[in-house]
Short mmCIF file of C-alpha atoms in Angstrom, two decimals:
data_model
loop_
_atom_site.label_atom_id
_atom_site.label_comp_id
_atom_site.label_asym_id
_atom_site.label_seq_id
_atom_site.Cartn_x
_atom_site.Cartn_y
_atom_site.Cartn_z
CA MET A 749 51.25 -5.47 -144.71
CA MET A 750 48.30 -7.92 -145.52
CA LYS A 751 45.90 -8.30 -143.12
CA THR A 752 46.38 -11.75 -142.21
CA LEU A 753 44.72 -14.42 -140.38
CA PHE A 754 46.49 -17.59 -139.73
CA LEU A 755 43.88 -21.10 -139.17
CA GLN A 756 43.94 -24.57 -137.77
CA PRO A 757 40.81 -25.25 -139.74
CA PRO A 758 37.93 -26.92 -137.52
CA SER A 759 37.98 -30.89 -137.75
CA PHE A 760 36.76 -34.29 -136.90
CA GLU A 761 35.23 -33.57 -132.95
CA GLY A 762 38.09 -34.30 -130.21
CA PHE A 763 40.72 -34.06 -133.30
CA ASP A 764 44.17 -33.39 -131.84
CA GLY A 765 45.89 -32.37 -135.62
CA GLY A 766 47.08 -29.01 -134.95
CA ALA A 767 50.22 -27.12 -135.94
CA GLY A 768 52.00 -28.88 -133.15
CA SER A 769 50.65 -32.32 -133.21
CA ARG A 770 53.37 -34.84 -134.27
CA TYR A 771 50.39 -37.80 -134.53
CA GLN A 772 47.32 -36.15 -136.27
CA ALA A 773 44.54 -37.90 -134.90
CA LYS A 774 41.60 -38.34 -132.19
CA ARG A 775 43.30 -39.61 -129.20
CA GLU A 776 42.35 -41.58 -126.62
CA ILE A 777 41.96 -39.19 -123.60
CA LYS A 778 40.82 -35.88 -125.28
CA SER A 779 44.36 -33.56 -125.65
CA PHE A 780 45.12 -30.80 -127.30
CA TRP A 781 48.90 -29.48 -128.07
CA TYR A 782 49.62 -25.70 -128.71
CA PRO A 783 49.70 -24.78 -132.82
CA THR A 784 53.33 -23.65 -132.26
CA TRP A 785 54.29 -24.04 -135.87
CA LEU A 786 51.41 -21.16 -137.20
CA ALA A 787 52.09 -19.28 -133.68
CA GLN A 788 55.62 -18.65 -134.79
CA PRO A 789 55.36 -17.08 -138.36
CA ALA A 790 52.03 -15.05 -136.59
CA ALA A 791 54.43 -13.88 -133.92
CA LEU A 792 56.44 -11.83 -137.22
CA ILE A 793 53.43 -10.60 -139.12
CA PRO A 794 51.57 -7.32 -137.05
CA ASN A 795 48.09 -7.16 -136.83
CA SER A 796 47.89 -10.46 -137.64
CA ARG A 797 45.15 -13.21 -136.00
CA LEU A 798 45.50 -16.69 -134.80
CA ILE A 799 42.52 -19.20 -134.54
CA ASP A 800 42.86 -22.66 -133.34
CA ALA A 801 39.53 -24.13 -134.09
CA PRO A 802 39.58 -27.34 -132.64
CA PRO A 803 40.58 -26.52 -129.49
CA ALA A 804 38.53 -23.53 -129.21
CA LYS A 805 35.34 -25.44 -130.16
CA MET A 806 34.80 -23.15 -133.00
CA GLY A 807 32.73 -23.74 -136.07
CA MET A 808 33.09 -21.82 -139.25
CA GLU A 809 30.56 -19.48 -138.95
CA PRO A 810 32.92 -16.73 -137.15
CA ILE A 811 35.86 -17.80 -139.19
CA LEU A 812 33.89 -16.90 -142.33
CA ALA A 813 32.61 -13.72 -140.91
CA ASP A 814 36.82 -13.05 -140.21
CA VAL A 815 37.65 -13.93 -143.62
CA LYS A 816 35.12 -10.90 -145.25
CA ASN A 817 38.25 -8.63 -143.74
CA ARG A 818 41.48 -10.58 -144.76
CA ASP A 819 43.82 -10.11 -147.62
CA LEU A 820 45.43 -13.85 -146.69
CA VAL A 821 44.65 -16.62 -144.98
CA ILE A 822 47.25 -19.33 -143.71
CA MET A 823 45.63 -22.35 -143.19
CA HIS A 824 48.04 -25.46 -141.44
CA THR A 825 47.06 -28.94 -143.21
CA SER A 826 48.27 -32.55 -142.52
CA THR A 827 47.84 -35.93 -144.37
CA PRO A 828 45.10 -37.08 -142.63
CA SER A 829 42.83 -33.60 -142.07
CA PHE A 830 43.84 -32.28 -146.21
CA SER A 831 40.77 -33.46 -148.00
CA SER A 832 38.57 -31.96 -145.15
CA ASP A 833 41.04 -28.86 -145.26
CA VAL A 834 40.30 -28.17 -148.84
CA LYS A 835 36.56 -27.93 -147.93
CA VAL A 836 37.35 -25.39 -145.67
CA ALA A 837 39.68 -23.51 -148.12
CA LYS A 838 36.35 -23.55 -150.49
CA MET A 839 34.60 -21.85 -147.97
CA LEU A 840 36.67 -19.22 -147.37
CA LYS A 841 36.81 -18.42 -151.21
CA ASP A 842 33.16 -18.30 -151.55
CA ALA A 843 33.19 -16.09 -148.34
CA ASN A 844 35.91 -13.66 -149.58
CA PRO A 845 37.06 -14.38 -153.41
CA SER A 846 39.78 -12.26 -153.47
CA VAL A 847 41.71 -13.60 -150.28
CA LYS A 848 44.71 -15.50 -151.05
CA ILE A 849 45.12 -18.75 -149.45
CA GLY A 850 47.90 -20.46 -148.62
CA MET A 851 48.71 -23.81 -146.84
CA VAL A 852 51.39 -24.67 -144.49
CA GLY A 853 52.95 -27.96 -143.24
CA ALA A 854 54.36 -31.05 -143.86
CA LYS A 855 51.88 -32.62 -146.15
CA VAL A 856 52.64 -29.42 -148.42
CA ALA A 857 55.96 -29.61 -147.86
CA VAL A 858 56.74 -32.76 -149.32
CA GLN A 859 54.11 -33.06 -152.04
CA PRO A 860 53.63 -29.19 -152.92
CA GLN A 861 52.99 -30.44 -156.73
CA GLU A 862 49.97 -32.95 -155.93
CA SER A 863 48.00 -30.10 -153.40
CA LEU A 864 47.78 -27.98 -155.50
CA GLU A 865 46.73 -30.31 -158.38
CA LYS A 866 43.81 -31.13 -155.75
CA SER A 867 42.28 -27.85 -155.40
CA ASP A 868 42.83 -24.53 -157.47
CA VAL A 869 41.50 -22.26 -154.33
CA ILE A 870 44.75 -23.23 -153.13
CA ASP A 871 47.31 -20.15 -154.37
CA PHE A 872 50.18 -21.04 -152.77
CA VAL A 873 52.01 -23.63 -150.19
CA ALA A 874 55.08 -23.25 -148.39
CA ARG A 875 57.61 -25.48 -148.12
CA ASN A 876 60.10 -26.91 -145.34
CA GLU A 877 60.54 -24.35 -143.02
CA PHE A 878 58.23 -21.13 -143.73
CA ASP A 879 58.29 -18.65 -141.02
CA PHE A 880 60.26 -16.02 -143.14
CA THR A 881 58.32 -17.22 -146.38
CA ILE A 882 55.06 -16.53 -144.74
CA LYS A 883 56.36 -12.75 -143.55
CA ASP A 884 57.60 -12.38 -147.31
CA VAL A 885 53.94 -12.86 -148.57
CA ALA A 886 52.68 -10.57 -146.44
CA GLU A 887 54.72 -8.12 -147.12
CA GLY A 888 53.34 -8.18 -150.48
CA MET A 889 56.48 -9.37 -152.34
CA ASP A 890 55.61 -10.51 -155.69
CA PHE A 891 55.50 -15.10 -155.38
CA LYS A 892 58.06 -15.24 -157.68
CA ASN A 893 60.54 -13.69 -155.87
CA ILE A 894 59.53 -15.82 -152.76
CA ASP A 895 62.28 -18.38 -151.73
CA GLY A 896 60.07 -21.18 -150.44
CA ILE A 897 56.73 -21.41 -152.30
CA SER A 898 55.28 -23.52 -154.69
CA TRP A 899 52.63 -21.44 -156.83
CA ARG A 900 50.17 -20.93 -159.96
CA ASP A 901 50.61 -18.28 -162.32
CA ALA A 902 48.86 -16.21 -164.59
CA ASN A 903 48.12 -19.07 -167.04
CA GLY A 904 47.86 -21.53 -164.03
CA GLN A 905 51.15 -23.39 -164.31
CA ILE A 906 52.62 -24.23 -161.29
CA VAL A 907 55.92 -22.91 -160.25
CA HIS A 908 58.17 -24.44 -157.59
CA ASN A 909 60.74 -21.52 -156.75
CA LYS A 910 63.85 -22.59 -155.06
CA ASP A 911 64.18 -23.78 -151.29
CA ARG A 912 64.39 -21.47 -148.72
CA ALA A 913 67.41 -21.69 -146.87
CA ILE A 914 67.14 -22.88 -142.93
CA ILE A 915 66.93 -20.33 -140.15
CA GLU A 916 70.63 -20.53 -138.51
CA ASP A 917 69.72 -17.73 -135.66
CA MET A 918 67.24 -18.94 -133.57
CA ASP A 919 67.10 -16.33 -131.28
CA SER A 920 65.74 -14.00 -134.43
CA LEU A 921 62.36 -15.45 -134.01
CA PRO A 922 59.96 -13.31 -132.05
CA PHE A 923 58.21 -14.90 -128.85
CA VAL A 924 55.35 -17.56 -129.31
CA THR A 925 53.89 -16.35 -126.16
CA GLU A 926 53.00 -12.74 -127.38
CA VAL A 927 50.76 -14.37 -129.78
CA TYR A 928 49.43 -17.06 -126.79
CA LYS A 929 48.35 -14.26 -124.85
CA ARG A 930 46.88 -12.11 -127.66
CA ASP A 931 44.40 -14.88 -129.35
CA LEU A 932 44.47 -18.06 -127.26
CA ARG A 933 42.84 -19.38 -124.23
CA ILE A 934 45.56 -21.43 -122.41
CA GLU A 935 42.62 -23.17 -120.58
CA ASP A 936 41.82 -24.81 -123.72
CA TYR A 937 44.99 -26.98 -124.25
CA PHE A 938 45.21 -29.86 -122.21
CA ILE A 939 47.95 -33.09 -122.34
CA GLY A 940 46.82 -35.92 -120.38
CA TYR A 941 50.04 -36.50 -118.83
CA LEU A 942 50.84 -32.81 -117.90
CA LYS A 943 49.87 -30.21 -115.41
CA HIS A 944 46.86 -27.85 -116.56
CA PRO A 945 47.00 -25.26 -117.44
CA TYR A 946 50.39 -25.88 -119.24
CA LEU A 947 51.99 -23.62 -121.73
CA SER A 948 54.68 -25.17 -124.76
CA LEU A 949 57.28 -23.70 -126.71
CA TYR A 950 60.55 -24.80 -128.73
CA THR A 951 63.69 -23.87 -127.81
CA GLY A 952 65.17 -25.42 -131.10
CA ARG A 953 63.99 -27.37 -133.97
CA GLY A 954 65.70 -30.20 -135.70
CA CYS A 955 66.70 -33.71 -134.34
CA LYS A 956 70.24 -35.45 -134.84
CA SER A 957 68.55 -38.84 -134.94
CA HIS A 958 66.91 -40.36 -138.08
CA CYS A 959 64.10 -42.28 -137.07
CA THR A 960 62.63 -43.36 -140.19
CA PHE A 961 58.98 -43.14 -139.13
CA CYS A 962 59.63 -39.47 -137.46
CA LEU A 963 58.13 -36.50 -139.26
CA TRP A 964 59.12 -33.56 -138.75
CA PRO A 965 63.07 -33.68 -139.21
CA GLN A 966 62.66 -36.00 -142.02
CA THR A 967 60.13 -32.79 -143.52
CA VAL A 968 60.00 -29.12 -141.79
CA GLY A 969 62.62 -29.56 -139.12
CA GLY A 970 65.63 -30.91 -140.52
CA HIS A 971 68.58 -32.94 -138.80
CA LYS A 972 70.53 -30.46 -137.46
CA TYR A 973 69.56 -29.50 -134.20
CA ARG A 974 69.32 -25.60 -134.29
CA THR A 975 68.92 -24.13 -130.87
CA ARG A 976 67.93 -20.94 -128.95
CA SER A 977 70.37 -19.65 -126.37
CA PRO A 978 69.54 -20.25 -122.29
CA GLU A 979 69.43 -16.65 -122.20
CA HIS A 980 66.52 -16.06 -124.91
CA VAL A 981 64.49 -19.28 -123.33
CA ALA A 982 64.23 -17.92 -119.79
CA ALA A 983 63.74 -14.30 -121.25
CA GLU A 984 60.48 -15.94 -122.84
CA ILE A 985 59.68 -18.20 -119.46
CA ARG A 986 59.88 -14.86 -117.32
CA LEU A 987 57.33 -13.54 -119.77
CA ALA A 988 55.15 -16.56 -120.19
CA GLN A 989 55.31 -16.24 -115.80
CA GLN A 990 53.77 -12.62 -115.93
CA TYR A 991 51.10 -13.30 -118.77
CA PHE A 992 49.88 -16.72 -117.44
CA PRO A 993 50.48 -16.73 -113.90
CA GLN A 994 48.28 -19.71 -113.60
CA VAL A 995 50.06 -22.25 -115.69
CA GLN A 996 51.34 -25.18 -113.66
CA GLU A 997 53.89 -26.79 -116.11
CA TYR A 998 55.90 -25.46 -118.73
CA PHE A 999 56.67 -28.04 -122.17
CA PHE A 1000 59.61 -27.84 -124.14
CA ASP A 1001 58.32 -29.81 -127.11
CA ASP A 1002 61.92 -29.79 -129.45
CA ASP A 1003 61.92 -32.99 -131.22
CA THR A 1004 64.99 -34.54 -128.45
CA PHE A 1005 65.76 -31.39 -125.92
CA THR A 1006 68.45 -33.22 -124.21
CA ASP A 1007 69.90 -33.86 -127.67
CA ASP A 1008 72.69 -31.27 -126.71
CA LEU A 1009 73.37 -32.24 -123.30
CA PRO A 1010 75.70 -28.75 -121.66
CA ARG A 1011 72.57 -26.84 -123.31
CA ALA A 1012 70.25 -28.29 -121.49
CA GLU A 1013 71.93 -28.32 -118.12
CA ALA A 1014 72.25 -24.66 -118.76
CA ILE A 1015 68.77 -24.17 -119.55
CA ALA A 1016 67.40 -26.06 -116.42
CA LYS A 1017 69.71 -23.96 -114.26
CA GLU A 1018 68.05 -20.74 -115.35
CA LEU A 1019 64.65 -22.23 -114.73
CA GLY A 1020 65.61 -23.22 -111.44
CA LYS A 1021 66.42 -19.44 -110.96
CA LEU A 1022 62.60 -18.86 -112.25
CA GLY A 1023 61.52 -22.05 -109.59
CA VAL A 1024 59.24 -23.02 -112.77
CA THR A 1025 57.88 -26.65 -113.09
CA TRP A 1026 58.81 -28.32 -116.33
CA SER A 1027 59.02 -30.91 -118.79
CA CYS A 1028 60.71 -32.21 -121.87
CA ASN A 1029 61.34 -34.62 -124.74
CA ALA A 1030 63.93 -36.74 -124.28
CA LYS A 1031 65.91 -39.80 -125.81
CA ALA A 1032 66.21 -42.71 -123.44
CA ASN A 1033 69.94 -42.33 -122.85
CA VAL A 1034 70.38 -39.18 -121.12
CA PRO A 1035 73.32 -39.98 -118.25
CA ARG A 1036 72.19 -40.18 -114.50
CA SER A 1037 74.34 -37.02 -113.68
CA THR A 1038 72.24 -34.65 -116.22
CA LEU A 1039 68.99 -36.25 -115.25
CA LYS A 1040 70.16 -35.08 -111.60
CA VAL A 1041 70.58 -31.46 -113.07
CA LEU A 1042 67.59 -31.54 -114.58
CA ARG A 1043 65.63 -32.15 -111.64
CA ASP A 1044 67.19 -30.32 -109.36
CA ASN A 1045 66.37 -27.23 -111.44
CA GLY A 1046 62.64 -28.18 -111.76
CA LEU A 1047 62.22 -30.83 -114.03
CA ARG A 1048 59.02 -33.17 -113.47
CA LEU A 1049 58.71 -35.40 -116.50
CA LEU A 1050 60.32 -37.04 -119.43
CA LEU A 1051 58.35 -37.15 -122.57
CA VAL A 1052 60.84 -40.68 -124.08
CA GLY A 1053 59.83 -42.58 -127.01
CA TYR A 1054 60.93 -46.33 -126.59
CA GLU A 1055 58.75 -47.50 -129.81
CA SER A 1056 59.77 -51.11 -129.19
CA GLY A 1057 61.07 -53.60 -126.87
CA ASN A 1058 62.72 -56.21 -129.20
CA GLN A 1059 66.39 -54.67 -130.36
CA GLN A 1060 66.17 -55.52 -134.06
CA ILE A 1061 62.93 -53.11 -134.55
CA LEU A 1062 65.08 -50.74 -133.01
CA HIS A 1063 68.02 -51.20 -135.37
CA ASN A 1064 65.40 -51.42 -138.12
CA ILE A 1065 63.81 -47.85 -138.04
CA LYS A 1066 67.38 -46.58 -136.98
CA LYS A 1067 66.83 -45.24 -133.79
CA GLY A 1068 69.54 -45.67 -131.99
CA MET A 1069 69.32 -46.78 -129.21
CA ARG A 1070 69.99 -50.28 -127.49
CA VAL A 1071 67.29 -51.29 -125.00
CA GLU A 1072 69.61 -52.35 -121.86
CA VAL A 1073 70.53 -48.42 -122.39
CA ALA A 1074 66.72 -47.78 -122.08
CA ARG A 1075 66.18 -49.86 -118.81
CA GLU A 1076 69.11 -47.89 -117.14
CA PHE A 1077 68.08 -44.87 -117.91
CA THR A 1078 64.38 -45.68 -116.96
CA LYS A 1079 65.86 -47.12 -113.66
CA ASN A 1080 67.95 -43.48 -112.92
CA CYS A 1081 64.49 -41.68 -113.40
CA HIS A 1082 62.60 -44.14 -111.21
CA GLU A 1083 65.49 -43.68 -108.15
CA LEU A 1084 65.51 -39.73 -109.06
CA GLY A 1085 61.88 -39.26 -108.92
CA ILE A 1086 61.14 -38.42 -112.30
CA LYS A 1087 58.13 -39.85 -114.23
CA ILE A 1088 58.01 -40.60 -117.85
CA HIS A 1089 55.75 -40.78 -120.23
CA GLY A 1090 56.65 -43.45 -122.41
CA THR A 1091 55.37 -44.28 -126.10
CA PHE A 1092 55.09 -46.67 -128.03
CA ILE A 1093 54.46 -47.71 -131.78
CA LEU A 1094 53.29 -51.08 -133.29
CA GLY A 1095 53.68 -52.38 -136.63
CA LEU A 1096 57.01 -51.13 -137.14
CA PRO A 1097 59.56 -53.22 -139.68
CA GLY A 1098 59.94 -56.73 -138.39
CA GLU A 1099 57.12 -56.61 -136.37
CA THR A 1100 55.50 -60.10 -135.33
CA LYS A 1101 53.20 -61.38 -133.16
CA GLU A 1102 56.06 -61.76 -130.93
CA THR A 1103 57.88 -58.82 -130.71
CA ILE A 1104 54.55 -56.91 -130.15
CA GLN A 1105 53.98 -59.48 -126.83
CA GLU A 1106 57.71 -58.75 -126.27
CA THR A 1107 57.32 -55.06 -126.18
CA ILE A 1108 54.44 -55.23 -124.14
CA LYS A 1109 56.49 -57.09 -121.43
CA PHE A 1110 59.18 -54.65 -121.89
CA ALA A 1111 56.52 -51.94 -121.03
CA THR A 1112 55.36 -53.57 -118.23
CA GLU A 1113 59.16 -53.99 -116.80
CA ILE A 1114 60.21 -50.47 -116.92
CA ASN A 1115 56.99 -49.75 -115.69
CA PRO A 1116 56.73 -45.81 -116.80
CA HIS A 1117 54.23 -43.66 -114.93
CA THR A 1118 51.86 -43.45 -117.83
CA MET A 1119 52.22 -44.71 -121.64
CA GLN A 1120 50.16 -44.29 -125.03
CA VAL A 1121 50.34 -47.12 -127.75
CA SER A 1122 50.74 -45.66 -131.56
CA LEU A 1123 50.13 -47.70 -134.71
CA ALA A 1124 53.45 -47.04 -137.27
CA ALA A 1125 51.87 -44.24 -139.68
CA PRO A 1126 53.67 -43.97 -142.40
CA TYR A 1127 53.59 -39.96 -143.39
CA PRO A 1128 54.50 -38.49 -147.25
CA GLY A 1129 58.59 -37.71 -146.99
CA THR A 1130 59.55 -40.49 -144.16
CA PHE A 1131 62.12 -43.08 -145.00
CA LEU A 1132 59.25 -45.68 -143.63
CA TYR A 1133 57.09 -44.40 -146.08
CA LYS A 1134 59.33 -44.67 -149.05
CA GLN A 1135 60.19 -48.26 -147.30
CA ALA A 1136 56.36 -49.17 -147.24
CA MET A 1137 56.12 -48.45 -150.92
CA GLU A 1138 58.81 -50.46 -152.36
CA ASN A 1139 58.00 -53.64 -150.25
CA GLY A 1140 54.31 -53.65 -150.57
CA TRP A 1141 53.62 -53.00 -147.01
CA LEU A 1142 51.25 -49.99 -147.97
CA ASP A 1143 48.18 -50.37 -150.60
CA LYS A 1144 48.63 -46.63 -152.20
CA ASP A 1145 44.81 -46.60 -153.04
CA HIS A 1146 43.84 -47.36 -149.21
CA ALA A 1147 46.53 -45.50 -147.42
CA GLU A 1148 44.05 -43.67 -145.07
CA LEU A 1149 45.99 -43.05 -141.85
CA ILE A 1150 42.74 -41.95 -139.63
CA ASP A 1151 39.05 -43.30 -140.18
CA GLU A 1152 35.82 -41.36 -140.56
CA ASN A 1153 35.53 -40.78 -137.13
CA GLY A 1154 39.62 -39.32 -136.76
CA VAL A 1155 40.70 -42.57 -134.52
CA GLN A 1156 44.07 -43.77 -135.91
CA ILE A 1157 43.89 -47.05 -137.83
CA ALA A 1158 46.84 -49.28 -138.93
CA PRO A 1159 47.79 -48.73 -142.83
CA LEU A 1160 50.65 -51.00 -142.82
CA HIS A 1161 50.50 -54.99 -143.43
CA TYR A 1162 53.13 -57.35 -143.63
CA PRO A 1163 52.67 -61.25 -145.09
CA HIS A 1164 52.87 -62.14 -141.67
CA LEU A 1165 50.69 -59.78 -139.49
CA SER A 1166 47.41 -58.39 -140.93
CA HIS A 1167 46.31 -54.90 -140.30
CA THR A 1168 43.74 -56.06 -138.08
CA GLU A 1169 46.16 -58.16 -135.91
CA ILE A 1170 48.22 -54.76 -135.54
CA PHE A 1171 44.80 -52.66 -135.01
CA ASP A 1172 43.65 -54.98 -132.02
CA SER A 1173 47.04 -55.48 -130.30
CA VAL A 1174 46.85 -51.66 -129.30
CA GLU A 1175 43.55 -52.13 -126.76
CA THR A 1176 45.70 -55.77 -125.63
CA PHE A 1177 49.07 -53.44 -124.91
CA TYR A 1178 46.77 -51.07 -123.05
CA LYS A 1179 44.58 -53.80 -121.30
CA LYS A 1180 47.78 -55.47 -119.96
CA PHE A 1181 49.81 -52.30 -119.04
CA TYR A 1182 47.22 -50.83 -117.35
CA PHE A 1183 45.06 -53.64 -115.92
CA ARG A 1184 48.00 -54.88 -113.61
CA ALA A 1185 47.39 -54.65 -109.49
CA PRO A 1186 50.41 -52.32 -109.02
CA LYS A 1187 49.45 -50.20 -111.76
CA ILE A 1188 45.95 -49.97 -110.32
CA ALA A 1189 46.93 -49.09 -106.78
CA SER A 1190 49.20 -46.36 -108.24
CA ILE A 1191 46.48 -44.67 -110.25
CA VAL A 1192 44.19 -45.36 -106.83
CA GLY A 1193 47.25 -43.57 -104.84
CA GLU A 1194 47.24 -40.59 -106.66
CA MET A 1195 43.05 -40.83 -106.47
CA ILE A 1196 43.06 -40.69 -102.79
CA THR A 1197 45.58 -38.06 -102.14
CA SER A 1198 44.13 -35.28 -104.68
CA PRO A 1199 40.21 -34.79 -105.10
CA GLN A 1200 41.51 -32.78 -108.55
CA MET A 1201 43.40 -35.79 -109.56
CA MET A 1202 39.96 -38.28 -109.05
CA LYS A 1203 38.03 -35.99 -110.85
CA ARG A 1204 40.65 -35.73 -113.62
CA ARG A 1205 41.51 -39.42 -113.58
CA LEU A 1206 37.65 -40.43 -113.98
CA ARG A 1207 37.16 -37.97 -116.81
CA GLU A 1208 40.09 -39.52 -118.84
CA GLY A 1209 38.61 -43.25 -117.94
CA VAL A 1210 35.73 -42.47 -119.14
CA GLU A 1211 37.39 -40.36 -122.37
CA PHE A 1212 39.63 -43.99 -123.04
CA PHE A 1213 36.54 -46.12 -122.84
CA GLN A 1214 34.48 -43.90 -125.30
CA PHE A 1215 37.72 -43.98 -127.49
CA LEU A 1216 37.99 -47.76 -127.36
CA ARG A 1217 34.08 -47.60 -128.16
CA ASP A 1218 35.29 -45.43 -131.64
CA ARG A 1219 37.77 -47.79 -132.47
CA HIS A 1220 35.27 -50.20 -132.65
CA SER A 1221 32.76 -48.36 -134.19
#
């Protein structure tokens, strides 16, 4: 077995672009998702190590010292961070010329040829779902016999092997919790709307929805929701309780945990027996009866992608959601005491100045507990990227998704709506949502009842205004 290092490289200060982040960018409030997509293959390879440099605030010096004793390095990369990651790969090769370097992630999954052509320090890329692909590499299998990789042969020619079959038995994957315990400090991971410290993992992969902008289902996860059994999930949570008694909340990061309602209820009942607080991603159409079962068994918060308050835009992006259904769902959550972190996207196809105002109005009316606003990001491999290129909404020569500070920019533009108008509307959205008397009163009420919450909200406020400053720098 090759001595293997799994690496999320150093990047921009505060850049959340790790192997678990759907939108790779610097956040309004500093946050870090767990590197689950790296931890899963790491769990398959004995004596491997996972370094998640950004949340650990680790520079290159200790990484270069480590790589001298490695045979194989697996780097997670993304479209926004790829150029920087290639520079890191070169530093690793300079430190250890014999080390093999492979890259994983949505970027290389959909652009394997282009990625390998960028630099000869990359020996191979693993496409799509790559857990057992990396295991084959680490076991020393000849590259020509490994499904799911693109690589260079002895003549320097790029070869694309056949695709690897997707994993159907998700219970066959070992627990990522073992890798978290071995290699990570869980206090380094922070999400503004989750209790701290939190711990996140997947109970399944894939999403039945076909949202045109969504990265994972169109690149590495697929549109079939492949799931772990409720018993398997409960077993990992029991282990996590032993390893991390300090955890305040568990988060299930499946694209849409509520895609399978009977299973969601079954898992909830197992979690209820364990007495844990938990949250998950959900679509804004979960029936009240299911919401009640989830709440009664420890559910605290739902992360809900509303995206827009305009019905035509929801149709345009194939969201499969009606505004009135989302309103009723949100009303039910409020009545049941389930908190919502709502996410919205500005600049999607069909956006106008009027629809932006419609979405802002919709958000203030449904009033999620917290919310975030993103800019439409046409990642390569998504239908939105293809659509943007065909319609001239994206200039390929200036298609960056982040600026030099790691802050998300507005790459899309329309004849009736400019980059700048879309970009500036994010700040307008935040101000109109949070600077309302009822919302301010709610936040102040939280701070008064808890000194810990007061400290947290004040810190978040400072980070938010620093983020606004960076957007204008």
